[in-house]
Tab-separated table of C-alpha atoms in Angstrom:
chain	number	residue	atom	x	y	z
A	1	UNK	CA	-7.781	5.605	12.013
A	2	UNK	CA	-7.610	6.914	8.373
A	3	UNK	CA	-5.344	4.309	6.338
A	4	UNK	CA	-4.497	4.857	2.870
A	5	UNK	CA	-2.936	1.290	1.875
A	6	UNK	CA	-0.115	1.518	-1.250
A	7	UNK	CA	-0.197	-1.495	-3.350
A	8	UNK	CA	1.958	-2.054	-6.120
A	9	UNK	CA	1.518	-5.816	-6.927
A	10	UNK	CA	5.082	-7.149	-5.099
A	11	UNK	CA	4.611	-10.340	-2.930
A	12	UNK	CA	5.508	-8.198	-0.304
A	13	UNK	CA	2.434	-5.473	-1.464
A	14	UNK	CA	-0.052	-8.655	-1.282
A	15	UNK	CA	1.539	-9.359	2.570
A	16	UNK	CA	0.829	-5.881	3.277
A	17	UNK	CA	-2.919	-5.908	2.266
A	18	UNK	CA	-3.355	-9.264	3.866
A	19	UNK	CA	-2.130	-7.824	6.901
A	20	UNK	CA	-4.071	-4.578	6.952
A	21	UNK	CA	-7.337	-5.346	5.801
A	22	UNK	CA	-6.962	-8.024	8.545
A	23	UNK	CA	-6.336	-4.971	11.124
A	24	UNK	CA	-9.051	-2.786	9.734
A	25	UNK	CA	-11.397	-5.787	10.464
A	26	UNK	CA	-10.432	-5.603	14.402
A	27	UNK	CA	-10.072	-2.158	15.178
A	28	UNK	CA	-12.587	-0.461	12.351
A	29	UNK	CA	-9.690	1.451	10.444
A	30	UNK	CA	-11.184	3.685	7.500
A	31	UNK	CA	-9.307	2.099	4.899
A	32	UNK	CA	-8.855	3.012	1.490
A	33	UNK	CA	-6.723	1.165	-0.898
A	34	UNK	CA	-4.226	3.082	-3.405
A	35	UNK	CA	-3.282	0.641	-6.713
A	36	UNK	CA	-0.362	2.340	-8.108
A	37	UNK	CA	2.042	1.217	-11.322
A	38	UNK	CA	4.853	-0.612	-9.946
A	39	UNK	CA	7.380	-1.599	-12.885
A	40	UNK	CA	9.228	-3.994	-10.623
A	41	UNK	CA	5.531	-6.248	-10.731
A	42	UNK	CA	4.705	-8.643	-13.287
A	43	UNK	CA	1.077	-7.892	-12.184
A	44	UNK	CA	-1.252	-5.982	-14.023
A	45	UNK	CA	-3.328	-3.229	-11.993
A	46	UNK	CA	-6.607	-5.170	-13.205
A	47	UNK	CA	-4.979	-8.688	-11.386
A	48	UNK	CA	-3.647	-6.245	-8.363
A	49	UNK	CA	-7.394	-5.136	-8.005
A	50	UNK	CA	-8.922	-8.226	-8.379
A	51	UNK	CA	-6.768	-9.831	-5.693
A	52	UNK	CA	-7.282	-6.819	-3.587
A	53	UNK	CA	-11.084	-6.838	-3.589
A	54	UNK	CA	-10.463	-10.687	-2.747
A	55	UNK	CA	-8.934	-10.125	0.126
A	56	UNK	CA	-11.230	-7.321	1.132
A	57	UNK	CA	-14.193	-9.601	0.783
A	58	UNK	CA	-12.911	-13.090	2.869
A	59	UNK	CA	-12.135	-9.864	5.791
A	60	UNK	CA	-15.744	-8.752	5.320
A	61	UNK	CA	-13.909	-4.965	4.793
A	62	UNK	CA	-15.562	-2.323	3.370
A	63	UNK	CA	-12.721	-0.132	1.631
A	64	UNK	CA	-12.641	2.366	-1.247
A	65	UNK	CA	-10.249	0.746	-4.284
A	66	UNK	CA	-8.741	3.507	-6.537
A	67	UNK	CA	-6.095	3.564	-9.139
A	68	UNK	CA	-3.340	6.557	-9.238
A	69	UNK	CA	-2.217	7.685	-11.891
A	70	UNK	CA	1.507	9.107	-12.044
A	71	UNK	CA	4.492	8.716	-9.837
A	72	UNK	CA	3.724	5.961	-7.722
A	73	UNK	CA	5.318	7.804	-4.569
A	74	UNK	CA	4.436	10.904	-5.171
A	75	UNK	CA	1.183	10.176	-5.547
A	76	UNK	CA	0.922	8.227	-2.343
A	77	UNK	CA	2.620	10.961	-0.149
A	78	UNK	CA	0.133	13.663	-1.985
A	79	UNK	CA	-2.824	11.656	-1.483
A	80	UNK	CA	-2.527	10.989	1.995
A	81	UNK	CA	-1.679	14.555	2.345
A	82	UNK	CA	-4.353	16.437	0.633
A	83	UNK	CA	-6.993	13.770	1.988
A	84	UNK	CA	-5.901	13.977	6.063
A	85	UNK	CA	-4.906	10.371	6.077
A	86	UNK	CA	-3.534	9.334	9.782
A	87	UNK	CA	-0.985	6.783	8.354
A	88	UNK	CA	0.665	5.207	4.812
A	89	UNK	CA	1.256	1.574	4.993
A	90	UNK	CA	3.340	0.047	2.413
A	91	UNK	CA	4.737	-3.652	1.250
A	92	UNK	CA	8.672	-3.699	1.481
A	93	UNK	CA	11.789	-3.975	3.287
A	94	UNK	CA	13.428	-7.564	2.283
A	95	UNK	CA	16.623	-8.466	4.924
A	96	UNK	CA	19.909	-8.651	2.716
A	97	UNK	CA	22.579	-11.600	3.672
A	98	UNK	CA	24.002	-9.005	5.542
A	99	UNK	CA	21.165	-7.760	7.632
A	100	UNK	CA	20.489	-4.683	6.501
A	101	UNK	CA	16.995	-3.795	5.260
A	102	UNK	CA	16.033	-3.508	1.692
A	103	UNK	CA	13.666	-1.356	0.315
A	104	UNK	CA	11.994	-0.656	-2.941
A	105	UNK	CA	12.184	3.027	-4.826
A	106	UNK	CA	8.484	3.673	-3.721
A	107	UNK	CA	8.305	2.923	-0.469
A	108	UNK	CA	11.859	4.380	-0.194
A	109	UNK	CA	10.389	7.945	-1.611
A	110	UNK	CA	7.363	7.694	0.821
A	111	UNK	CA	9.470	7.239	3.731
A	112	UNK	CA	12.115	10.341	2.871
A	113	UNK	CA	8.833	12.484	1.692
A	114	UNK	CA	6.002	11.620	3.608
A	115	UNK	CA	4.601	14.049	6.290
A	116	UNK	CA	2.537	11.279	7.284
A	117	UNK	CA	2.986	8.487	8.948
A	118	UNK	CA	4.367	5.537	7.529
A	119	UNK	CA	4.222	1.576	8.409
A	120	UNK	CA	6.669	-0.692	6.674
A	121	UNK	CA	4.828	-4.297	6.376
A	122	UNK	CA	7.922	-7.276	6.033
């Protein structure tokens, strides 16, 4: 499968990659890795990437790492849309007190917009 991973520097983002990359490993996903600007992170895109090729590298996952430039979301949905990708996965969704799901303004745009599908990592 073609996976185009979205990762904005969150705690949950990191989850996310942790949890992919490990996937990719077992079932040989094509996975390429999308670092986008995510002013909700105190991380830069340089520590996002450096953590990312990390992770990549304990995994023993070979994976394209590229930085988009732009609207986060819209750049995700466009990407994996131009480029055939089979799915989006994405960091997000935090449980409120009350049990309903929160989600951040990226992932929330990819999910509304996306014509491809998308996984939600918690």
């Amino acid at each position: 499968m073609k996976v185009l991973l979205g990762v904005g520097g969150s705690d949950d983002s990191i989850r996310a990659v942790e949890q992919t990359v490990a996937r990719a490993a077992a079932a040989g996903d094509d996975l390429t890795v999308a670092v986008v600007e995510n002013p909700a992170s105190d991380r830069s895109r340089e520590e996002i990437t450096e953590i990312v090729r990390e992770i990549l590298d304990e995994e023993g996952v070979e994976a394209e790492v590229r930085h988009l430039e732009g609207d986060p979301g819209s750049q995700l949905v466009d990407t994996a849309e131009s480029e055939n990708f089979d799915e989006i996965v994405l960091g997000g969704g935090e449980t409120s007190p009350m049990g309903k799901i929160n989600i951040g303004s990226i992932a929330e745009f990819v999910l509304l917009n996306s014509h491809v599908t998308v996984s939600l990592v918690r």
